PDB file of C-alpha atoms and ligand atoms in Angstrom:
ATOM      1  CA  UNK A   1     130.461  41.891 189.376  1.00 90.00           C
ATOM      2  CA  UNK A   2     127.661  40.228 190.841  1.00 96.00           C
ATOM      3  CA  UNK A   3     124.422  42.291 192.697  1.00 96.00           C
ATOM      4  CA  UNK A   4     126.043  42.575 196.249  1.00 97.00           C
ATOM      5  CA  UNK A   5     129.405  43.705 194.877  1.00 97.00           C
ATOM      6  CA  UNK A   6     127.889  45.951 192.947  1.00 97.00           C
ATOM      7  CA  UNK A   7     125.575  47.348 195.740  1.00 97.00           C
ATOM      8  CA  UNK A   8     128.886  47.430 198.412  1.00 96.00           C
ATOM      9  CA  UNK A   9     130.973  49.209 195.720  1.00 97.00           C
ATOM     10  CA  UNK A  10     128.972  52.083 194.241  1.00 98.00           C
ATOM     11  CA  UNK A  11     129.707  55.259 195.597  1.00 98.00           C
ATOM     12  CA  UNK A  12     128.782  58.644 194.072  1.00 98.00           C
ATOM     13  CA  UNK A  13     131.377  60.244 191.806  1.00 98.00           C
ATOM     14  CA  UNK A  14     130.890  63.832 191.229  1.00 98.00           C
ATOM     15  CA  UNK A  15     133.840  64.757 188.607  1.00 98.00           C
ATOM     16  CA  UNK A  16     133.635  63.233 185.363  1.00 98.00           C
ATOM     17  CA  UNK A  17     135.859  63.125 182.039  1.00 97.00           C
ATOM     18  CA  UNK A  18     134.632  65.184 179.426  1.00 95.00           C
ATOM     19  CA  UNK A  19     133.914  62.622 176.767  1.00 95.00           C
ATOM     20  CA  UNK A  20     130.719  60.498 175.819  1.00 96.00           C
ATOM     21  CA  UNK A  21     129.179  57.681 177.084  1.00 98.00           C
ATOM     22  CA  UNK A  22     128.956  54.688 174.458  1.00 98.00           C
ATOM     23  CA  UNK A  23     125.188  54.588 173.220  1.00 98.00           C
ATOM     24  CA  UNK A  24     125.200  50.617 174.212  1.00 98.00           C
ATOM     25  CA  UNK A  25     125.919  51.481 177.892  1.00 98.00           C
ATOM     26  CA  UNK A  26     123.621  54.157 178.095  1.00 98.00           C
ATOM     27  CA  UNK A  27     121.025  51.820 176.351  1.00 98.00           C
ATOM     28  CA  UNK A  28     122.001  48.870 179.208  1.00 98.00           C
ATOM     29  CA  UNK A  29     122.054  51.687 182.102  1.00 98.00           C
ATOM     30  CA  UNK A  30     118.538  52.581 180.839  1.00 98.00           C
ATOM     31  CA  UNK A  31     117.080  49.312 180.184  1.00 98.00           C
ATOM     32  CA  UNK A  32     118.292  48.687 184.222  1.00 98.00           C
ATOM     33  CA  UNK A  33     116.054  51.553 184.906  1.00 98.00           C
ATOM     34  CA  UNK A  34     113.205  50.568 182.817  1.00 98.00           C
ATOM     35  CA  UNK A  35     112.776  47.134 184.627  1.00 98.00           C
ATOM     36  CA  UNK A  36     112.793  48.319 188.166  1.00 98.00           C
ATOM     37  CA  UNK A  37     110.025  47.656 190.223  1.00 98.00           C
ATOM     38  CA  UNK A  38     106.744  50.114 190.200  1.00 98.00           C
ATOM     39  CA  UNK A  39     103.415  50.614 192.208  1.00 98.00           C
ATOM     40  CA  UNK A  40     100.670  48.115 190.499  1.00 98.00           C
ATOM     41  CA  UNK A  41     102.607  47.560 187.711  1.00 98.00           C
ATOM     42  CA  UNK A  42     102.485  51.310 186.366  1.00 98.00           C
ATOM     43  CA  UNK A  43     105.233  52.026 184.511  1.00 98.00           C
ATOM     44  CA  UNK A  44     105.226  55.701 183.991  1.00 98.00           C
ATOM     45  CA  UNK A  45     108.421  56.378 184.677  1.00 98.00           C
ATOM     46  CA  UNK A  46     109.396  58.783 182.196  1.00 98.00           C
ATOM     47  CA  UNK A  47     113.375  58.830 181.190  1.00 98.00           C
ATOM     48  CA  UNK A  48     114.259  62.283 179.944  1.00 98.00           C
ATOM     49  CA  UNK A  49     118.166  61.209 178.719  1.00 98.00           C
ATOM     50  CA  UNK A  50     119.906  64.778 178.252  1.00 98.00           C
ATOM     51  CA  UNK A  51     123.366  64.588 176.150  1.00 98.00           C
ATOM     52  CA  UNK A  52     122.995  67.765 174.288  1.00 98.00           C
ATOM     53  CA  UNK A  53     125.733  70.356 175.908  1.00 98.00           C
ATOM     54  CA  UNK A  54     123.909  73.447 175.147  1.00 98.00           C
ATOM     55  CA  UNK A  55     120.813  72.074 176.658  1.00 98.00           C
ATOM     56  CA  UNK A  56     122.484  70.805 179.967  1.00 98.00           C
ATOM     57  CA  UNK A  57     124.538  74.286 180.029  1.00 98.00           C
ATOM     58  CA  UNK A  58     121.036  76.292 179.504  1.00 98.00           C
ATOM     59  CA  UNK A  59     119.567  74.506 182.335  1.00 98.00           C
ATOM     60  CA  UNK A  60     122.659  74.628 184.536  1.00 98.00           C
ATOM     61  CA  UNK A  61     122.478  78.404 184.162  1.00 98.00           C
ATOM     62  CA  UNK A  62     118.481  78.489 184.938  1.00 98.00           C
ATOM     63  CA  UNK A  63     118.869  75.935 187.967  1.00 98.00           C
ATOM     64  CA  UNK A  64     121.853  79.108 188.817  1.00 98.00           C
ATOM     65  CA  UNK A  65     119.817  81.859 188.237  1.00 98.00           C
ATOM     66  CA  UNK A  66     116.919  80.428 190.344  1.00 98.00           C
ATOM     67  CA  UNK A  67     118.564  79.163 193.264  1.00 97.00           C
ATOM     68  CA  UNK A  68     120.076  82.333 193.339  1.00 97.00           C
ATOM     69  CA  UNK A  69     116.803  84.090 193.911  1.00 97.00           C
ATOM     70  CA  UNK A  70     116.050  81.977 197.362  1.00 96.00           C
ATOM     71  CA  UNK A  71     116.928  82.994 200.467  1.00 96.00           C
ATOM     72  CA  UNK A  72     118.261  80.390 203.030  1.00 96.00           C
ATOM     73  CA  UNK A  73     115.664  79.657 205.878  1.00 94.00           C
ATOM     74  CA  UNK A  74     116.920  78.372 209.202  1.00 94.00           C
ATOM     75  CA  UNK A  75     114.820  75.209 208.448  1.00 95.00           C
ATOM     76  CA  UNK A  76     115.878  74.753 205.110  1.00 96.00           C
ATOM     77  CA  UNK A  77     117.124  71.122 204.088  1.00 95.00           C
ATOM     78  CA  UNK A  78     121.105  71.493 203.861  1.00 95.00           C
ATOM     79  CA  UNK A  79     121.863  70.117 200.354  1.00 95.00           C
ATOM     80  CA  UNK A  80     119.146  73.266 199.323  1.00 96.00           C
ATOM     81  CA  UNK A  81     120.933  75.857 200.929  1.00 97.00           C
ATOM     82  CA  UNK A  82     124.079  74.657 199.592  1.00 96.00           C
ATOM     83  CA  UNK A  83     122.743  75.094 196.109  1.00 97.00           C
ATOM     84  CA  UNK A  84     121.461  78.609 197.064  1.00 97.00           C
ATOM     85  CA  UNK A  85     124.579  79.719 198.917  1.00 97.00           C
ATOM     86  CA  UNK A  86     126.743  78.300 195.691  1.00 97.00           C
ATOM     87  CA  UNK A  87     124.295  79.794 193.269  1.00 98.00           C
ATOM     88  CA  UNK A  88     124.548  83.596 194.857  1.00 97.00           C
ATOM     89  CA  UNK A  89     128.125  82.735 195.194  1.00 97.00           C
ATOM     90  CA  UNK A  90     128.076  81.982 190.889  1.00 97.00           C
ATOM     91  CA  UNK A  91     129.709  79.423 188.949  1.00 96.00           C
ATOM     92  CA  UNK A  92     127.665  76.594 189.966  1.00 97.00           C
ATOM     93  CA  UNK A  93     126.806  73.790 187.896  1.00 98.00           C
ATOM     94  CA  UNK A  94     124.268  71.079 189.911  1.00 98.00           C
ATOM     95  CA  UNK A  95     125.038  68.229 187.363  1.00 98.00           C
ATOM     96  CA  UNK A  96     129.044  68.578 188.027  1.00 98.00           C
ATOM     97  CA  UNK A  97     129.438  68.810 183.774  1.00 98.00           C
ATOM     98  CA  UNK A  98     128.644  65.061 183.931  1.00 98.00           C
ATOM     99  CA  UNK A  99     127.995  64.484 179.718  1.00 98.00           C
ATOM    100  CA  UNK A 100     124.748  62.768 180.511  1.00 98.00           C
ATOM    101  CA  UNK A 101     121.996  63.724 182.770  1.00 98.00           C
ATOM    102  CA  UNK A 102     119.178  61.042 183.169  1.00 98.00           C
ATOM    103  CA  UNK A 103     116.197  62.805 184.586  1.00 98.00           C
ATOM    104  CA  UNK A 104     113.420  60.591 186.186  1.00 98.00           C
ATOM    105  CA  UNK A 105     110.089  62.135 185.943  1.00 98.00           C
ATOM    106  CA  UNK A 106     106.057  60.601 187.008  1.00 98.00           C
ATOM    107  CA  UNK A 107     103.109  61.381 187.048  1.00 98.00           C
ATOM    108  CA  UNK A 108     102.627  64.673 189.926  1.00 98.00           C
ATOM    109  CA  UNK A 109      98.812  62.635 190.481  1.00 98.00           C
ATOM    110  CA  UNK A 110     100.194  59.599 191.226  1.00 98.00           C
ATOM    111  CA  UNK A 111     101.050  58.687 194.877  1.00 98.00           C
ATOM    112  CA  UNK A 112     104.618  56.546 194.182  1.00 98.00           C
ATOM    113  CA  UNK A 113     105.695  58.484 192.040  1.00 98.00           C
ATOM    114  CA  UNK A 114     108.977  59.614 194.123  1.00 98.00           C
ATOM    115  CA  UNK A 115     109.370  55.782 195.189  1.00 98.00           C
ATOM    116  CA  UNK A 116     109.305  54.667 191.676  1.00 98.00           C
ATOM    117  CA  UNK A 117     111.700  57.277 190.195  1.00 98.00           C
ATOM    118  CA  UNK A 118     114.123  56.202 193.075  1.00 98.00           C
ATOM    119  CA  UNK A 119     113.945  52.343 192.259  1.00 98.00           C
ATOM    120  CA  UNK A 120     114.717  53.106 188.714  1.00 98.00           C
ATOM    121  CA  UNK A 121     117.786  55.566 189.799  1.00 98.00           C
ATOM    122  CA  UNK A 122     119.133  52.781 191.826  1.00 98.00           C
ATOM    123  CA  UNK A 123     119.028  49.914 189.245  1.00 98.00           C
ATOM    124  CA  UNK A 124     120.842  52.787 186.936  1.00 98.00           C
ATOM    125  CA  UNK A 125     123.678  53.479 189.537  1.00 98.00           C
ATOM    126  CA  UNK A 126     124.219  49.561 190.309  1.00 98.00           C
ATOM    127  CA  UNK A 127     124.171  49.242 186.398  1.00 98.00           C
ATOM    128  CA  UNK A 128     126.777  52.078 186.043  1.00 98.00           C
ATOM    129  CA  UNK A 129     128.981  50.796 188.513  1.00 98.00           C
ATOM    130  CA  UNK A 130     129.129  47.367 186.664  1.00 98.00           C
ATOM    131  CA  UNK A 131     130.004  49.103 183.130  1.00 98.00           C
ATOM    132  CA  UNK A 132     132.770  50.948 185.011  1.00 98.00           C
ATOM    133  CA  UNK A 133     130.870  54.923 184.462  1.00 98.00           C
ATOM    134  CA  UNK A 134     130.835  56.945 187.562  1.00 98.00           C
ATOM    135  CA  UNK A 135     127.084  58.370 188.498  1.00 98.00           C
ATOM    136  CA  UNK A 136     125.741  60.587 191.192  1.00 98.00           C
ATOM    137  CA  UNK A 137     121.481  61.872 192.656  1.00 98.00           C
ATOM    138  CA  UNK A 138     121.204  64.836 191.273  1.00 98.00           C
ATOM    139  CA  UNK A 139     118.193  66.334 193.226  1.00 97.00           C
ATOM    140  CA  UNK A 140     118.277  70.116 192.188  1.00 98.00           C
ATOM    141  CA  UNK A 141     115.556  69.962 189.401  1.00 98.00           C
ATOM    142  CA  UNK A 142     113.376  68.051 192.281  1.00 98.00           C
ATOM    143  CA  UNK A 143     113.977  71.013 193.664  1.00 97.00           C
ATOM    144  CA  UNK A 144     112.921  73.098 191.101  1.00 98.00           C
ATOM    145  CA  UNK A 145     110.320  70.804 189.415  1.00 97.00           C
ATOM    146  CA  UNK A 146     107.439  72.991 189.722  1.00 98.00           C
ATOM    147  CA  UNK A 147     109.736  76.331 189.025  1.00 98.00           C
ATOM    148  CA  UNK A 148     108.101  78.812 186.488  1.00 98.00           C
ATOM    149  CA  UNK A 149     111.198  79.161 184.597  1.00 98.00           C
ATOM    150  CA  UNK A 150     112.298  75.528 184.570  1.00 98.00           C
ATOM    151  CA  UNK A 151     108.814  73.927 184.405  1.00 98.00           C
ATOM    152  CA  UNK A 152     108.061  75.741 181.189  1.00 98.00           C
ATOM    153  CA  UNK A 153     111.419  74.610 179.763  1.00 98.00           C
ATOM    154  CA  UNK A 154     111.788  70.623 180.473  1.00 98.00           C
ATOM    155  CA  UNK A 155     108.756  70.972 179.042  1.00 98.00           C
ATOM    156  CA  UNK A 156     109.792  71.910 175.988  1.00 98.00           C
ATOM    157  CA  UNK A 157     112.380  68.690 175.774  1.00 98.00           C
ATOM    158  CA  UNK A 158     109.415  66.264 176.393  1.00 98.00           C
ATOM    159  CA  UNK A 159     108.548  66.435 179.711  1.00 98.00           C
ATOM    160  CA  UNK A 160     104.759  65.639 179.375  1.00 98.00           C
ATOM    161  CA  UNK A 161     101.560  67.461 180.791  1.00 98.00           C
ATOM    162  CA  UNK A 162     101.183  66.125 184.532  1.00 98.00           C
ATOM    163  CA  UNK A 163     104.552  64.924 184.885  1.00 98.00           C
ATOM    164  CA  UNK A 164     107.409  66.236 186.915  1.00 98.00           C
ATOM    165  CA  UNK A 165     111.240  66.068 187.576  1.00 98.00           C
ATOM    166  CA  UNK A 166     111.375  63.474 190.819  1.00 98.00           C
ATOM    167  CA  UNK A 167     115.267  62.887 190.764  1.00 98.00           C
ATOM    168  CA  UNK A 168     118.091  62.492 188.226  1.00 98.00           C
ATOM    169  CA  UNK A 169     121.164  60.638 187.931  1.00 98.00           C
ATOM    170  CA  UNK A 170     124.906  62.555 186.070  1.00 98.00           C
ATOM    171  CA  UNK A 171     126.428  60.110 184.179  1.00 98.00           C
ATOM    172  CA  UNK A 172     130.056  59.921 182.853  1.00 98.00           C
ATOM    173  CA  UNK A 173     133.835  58.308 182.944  1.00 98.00           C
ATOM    174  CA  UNK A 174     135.183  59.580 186.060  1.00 98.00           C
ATOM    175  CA  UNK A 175     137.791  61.514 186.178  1.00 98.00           C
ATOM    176  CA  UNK A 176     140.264  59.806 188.270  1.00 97.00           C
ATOM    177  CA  UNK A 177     143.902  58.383 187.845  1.00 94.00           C
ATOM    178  CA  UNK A 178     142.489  55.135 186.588  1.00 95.00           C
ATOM    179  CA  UNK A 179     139.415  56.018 185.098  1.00 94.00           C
ATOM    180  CA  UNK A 180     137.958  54.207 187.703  1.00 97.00           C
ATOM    181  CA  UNK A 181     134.983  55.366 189.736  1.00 97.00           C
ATOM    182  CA  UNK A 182     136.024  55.240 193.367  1.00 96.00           C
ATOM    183  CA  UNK A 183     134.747  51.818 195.101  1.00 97.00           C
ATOM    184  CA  UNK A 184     135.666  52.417 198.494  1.00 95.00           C
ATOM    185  CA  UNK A 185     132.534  51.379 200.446  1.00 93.00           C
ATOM    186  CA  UNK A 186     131.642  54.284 203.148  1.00 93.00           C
ATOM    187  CA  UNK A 187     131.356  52.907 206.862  1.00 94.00           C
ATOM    188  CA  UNK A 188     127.546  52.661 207.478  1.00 95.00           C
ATOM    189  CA  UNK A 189     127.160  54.222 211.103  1.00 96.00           C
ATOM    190  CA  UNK A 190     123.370  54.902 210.784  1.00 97.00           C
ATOM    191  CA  UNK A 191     120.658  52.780 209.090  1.00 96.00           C
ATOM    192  CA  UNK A 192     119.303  51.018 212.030  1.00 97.00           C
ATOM    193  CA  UNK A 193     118.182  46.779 211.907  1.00 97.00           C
ATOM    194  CA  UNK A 194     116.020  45.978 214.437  1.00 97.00           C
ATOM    195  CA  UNK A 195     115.083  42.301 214.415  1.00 98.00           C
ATOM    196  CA  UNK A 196     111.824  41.114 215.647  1.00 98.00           C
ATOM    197  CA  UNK A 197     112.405  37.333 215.997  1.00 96.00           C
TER     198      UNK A 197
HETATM  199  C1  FMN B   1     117.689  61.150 197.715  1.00 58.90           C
HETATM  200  C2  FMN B   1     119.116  61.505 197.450  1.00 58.90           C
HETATM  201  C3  FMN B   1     119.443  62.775 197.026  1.00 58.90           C
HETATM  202  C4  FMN B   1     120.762  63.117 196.728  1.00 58.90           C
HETATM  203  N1  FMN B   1     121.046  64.337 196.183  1.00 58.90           N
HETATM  204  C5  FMN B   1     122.298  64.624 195.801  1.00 58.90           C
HETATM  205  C6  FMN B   1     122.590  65.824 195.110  1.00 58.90           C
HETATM  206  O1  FMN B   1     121.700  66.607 194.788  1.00 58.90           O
HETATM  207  N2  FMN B   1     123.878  66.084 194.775  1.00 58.90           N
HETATM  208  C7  FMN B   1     124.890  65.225 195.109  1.00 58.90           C
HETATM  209  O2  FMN B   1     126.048  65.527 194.807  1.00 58.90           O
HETATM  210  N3  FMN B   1     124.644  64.054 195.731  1.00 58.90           N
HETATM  211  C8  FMN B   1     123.376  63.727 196.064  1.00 58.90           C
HETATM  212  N4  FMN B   1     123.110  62.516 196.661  1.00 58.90           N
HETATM  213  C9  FMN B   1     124.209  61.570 196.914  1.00 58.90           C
HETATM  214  C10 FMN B   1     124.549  61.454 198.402  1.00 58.90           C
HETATM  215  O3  FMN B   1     125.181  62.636 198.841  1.00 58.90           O
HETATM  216  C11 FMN B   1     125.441  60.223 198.597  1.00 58.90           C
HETATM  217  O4  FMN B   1     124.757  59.073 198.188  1.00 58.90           O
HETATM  218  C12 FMN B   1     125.882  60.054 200.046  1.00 58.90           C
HETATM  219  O5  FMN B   1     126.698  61.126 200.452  1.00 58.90           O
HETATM  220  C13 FMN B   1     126.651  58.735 200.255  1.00 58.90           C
HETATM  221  O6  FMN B   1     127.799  58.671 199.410  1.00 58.90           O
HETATM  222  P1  FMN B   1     127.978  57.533 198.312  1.00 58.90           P
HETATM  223  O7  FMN B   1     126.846  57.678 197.318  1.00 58.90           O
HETATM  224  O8  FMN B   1     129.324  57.783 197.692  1.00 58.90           O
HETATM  225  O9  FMN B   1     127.900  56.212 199.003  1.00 58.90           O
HETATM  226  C14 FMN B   1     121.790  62.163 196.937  1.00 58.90           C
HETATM  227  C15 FMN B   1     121.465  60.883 197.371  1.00 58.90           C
HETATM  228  C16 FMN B   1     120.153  60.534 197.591  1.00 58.90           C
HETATM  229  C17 FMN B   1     119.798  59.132 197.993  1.00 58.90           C
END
């Protein structure tokens, strides 16, 4: 696949198989994440690469069990009030049971801190695509990234002092017919060009 295939046929898969990803694909998905771009250089993009099912099922229930406290607002970005509405509604896992959940954290101090988690996710979903493993934006622990309960607890895994959760990618096989993640490329209707020639 070369760059603009891979960039025309990633779409976001949201059910995955429940078996591993091979440590040499997860090393090449995170190596594509390591050598995105960053502001001046900085490099503090901190990988947090969760595999271990009792972890991801402890913080699926504590992403639950927090949403579940909020109350929808009339203002209130859609995807968030999904997660609330699903989390009152119970049985709601954010990551989709996806065996591997890459969160991207930064420094909370440092001004591109979202922009630099989100080149890094990118290079990581192009990189999926090409090694055939479905991934999805997972943005609830964004969400929740300065959350008493879940603060306290990614920092326990290694989330370092001064960093927090910007975005996170699921990772898995898809589960589809194939095996395949779905390629079909979604009709673009908004993202404006304007040219200025
Ligand atoms: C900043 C951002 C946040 C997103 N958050 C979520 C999310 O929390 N859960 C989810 O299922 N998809 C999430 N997505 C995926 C979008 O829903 C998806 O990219 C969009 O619907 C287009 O579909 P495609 O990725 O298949 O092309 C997010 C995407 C971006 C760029």
């Amino acid at each position: 696949m070369n760059v603009f295939e891979a960039i025309m046929t990633r779409r976001s898969t949201r059910q995955f198989k429940n078996i591993p990803v091979e440590e040499e694909k997860l090393d090449q998905i995170l190596q594509a994440g390591r050598y995105a771009p960053s502001g001046g250089n900085s490099q503090s993009v901190h990988f947090l690469v969760i595999e271990n099912k009792e972890v991801l099922k402890t913080l699926a229930d504590m992403a639950q069990s927090e949403f579940a406290k909020m109350e929808v607002t009339e203002d209130m970005y859609r995807s968030m009030a999904n997660s609330v509405l699903r989390s009152k509604a119970g049985g709601y896992v954010f990551h989709y049971n996806a065996p591997v959940l890459i969160l991207t954290a930064n420094l909370k101090s440092y001004s591109n801190n979202i922009a630099d988690c989100s080149c890094a996710l990118e290079n990581m979903y192009l990189a999926a695509n090409e090694l055939d493993l479905g991934s999805c934006w997972i943005n609830q622990l964004k969400w929740l990234n300065e959350n008493e309960v879940v603060l306290p607890y990614l920092r326990s895994l290694g989330l370092e002092e001064g960093e927090l959760v910007y975005g996170a990618l699921a990772l898995g096989y898809p589960d589809t017919e194939d095996g395949l993640p779905n390629r079909k490329p979604l009709e673009r209707r908004g993202n404006k060009v304007t040219f200025i020639r």
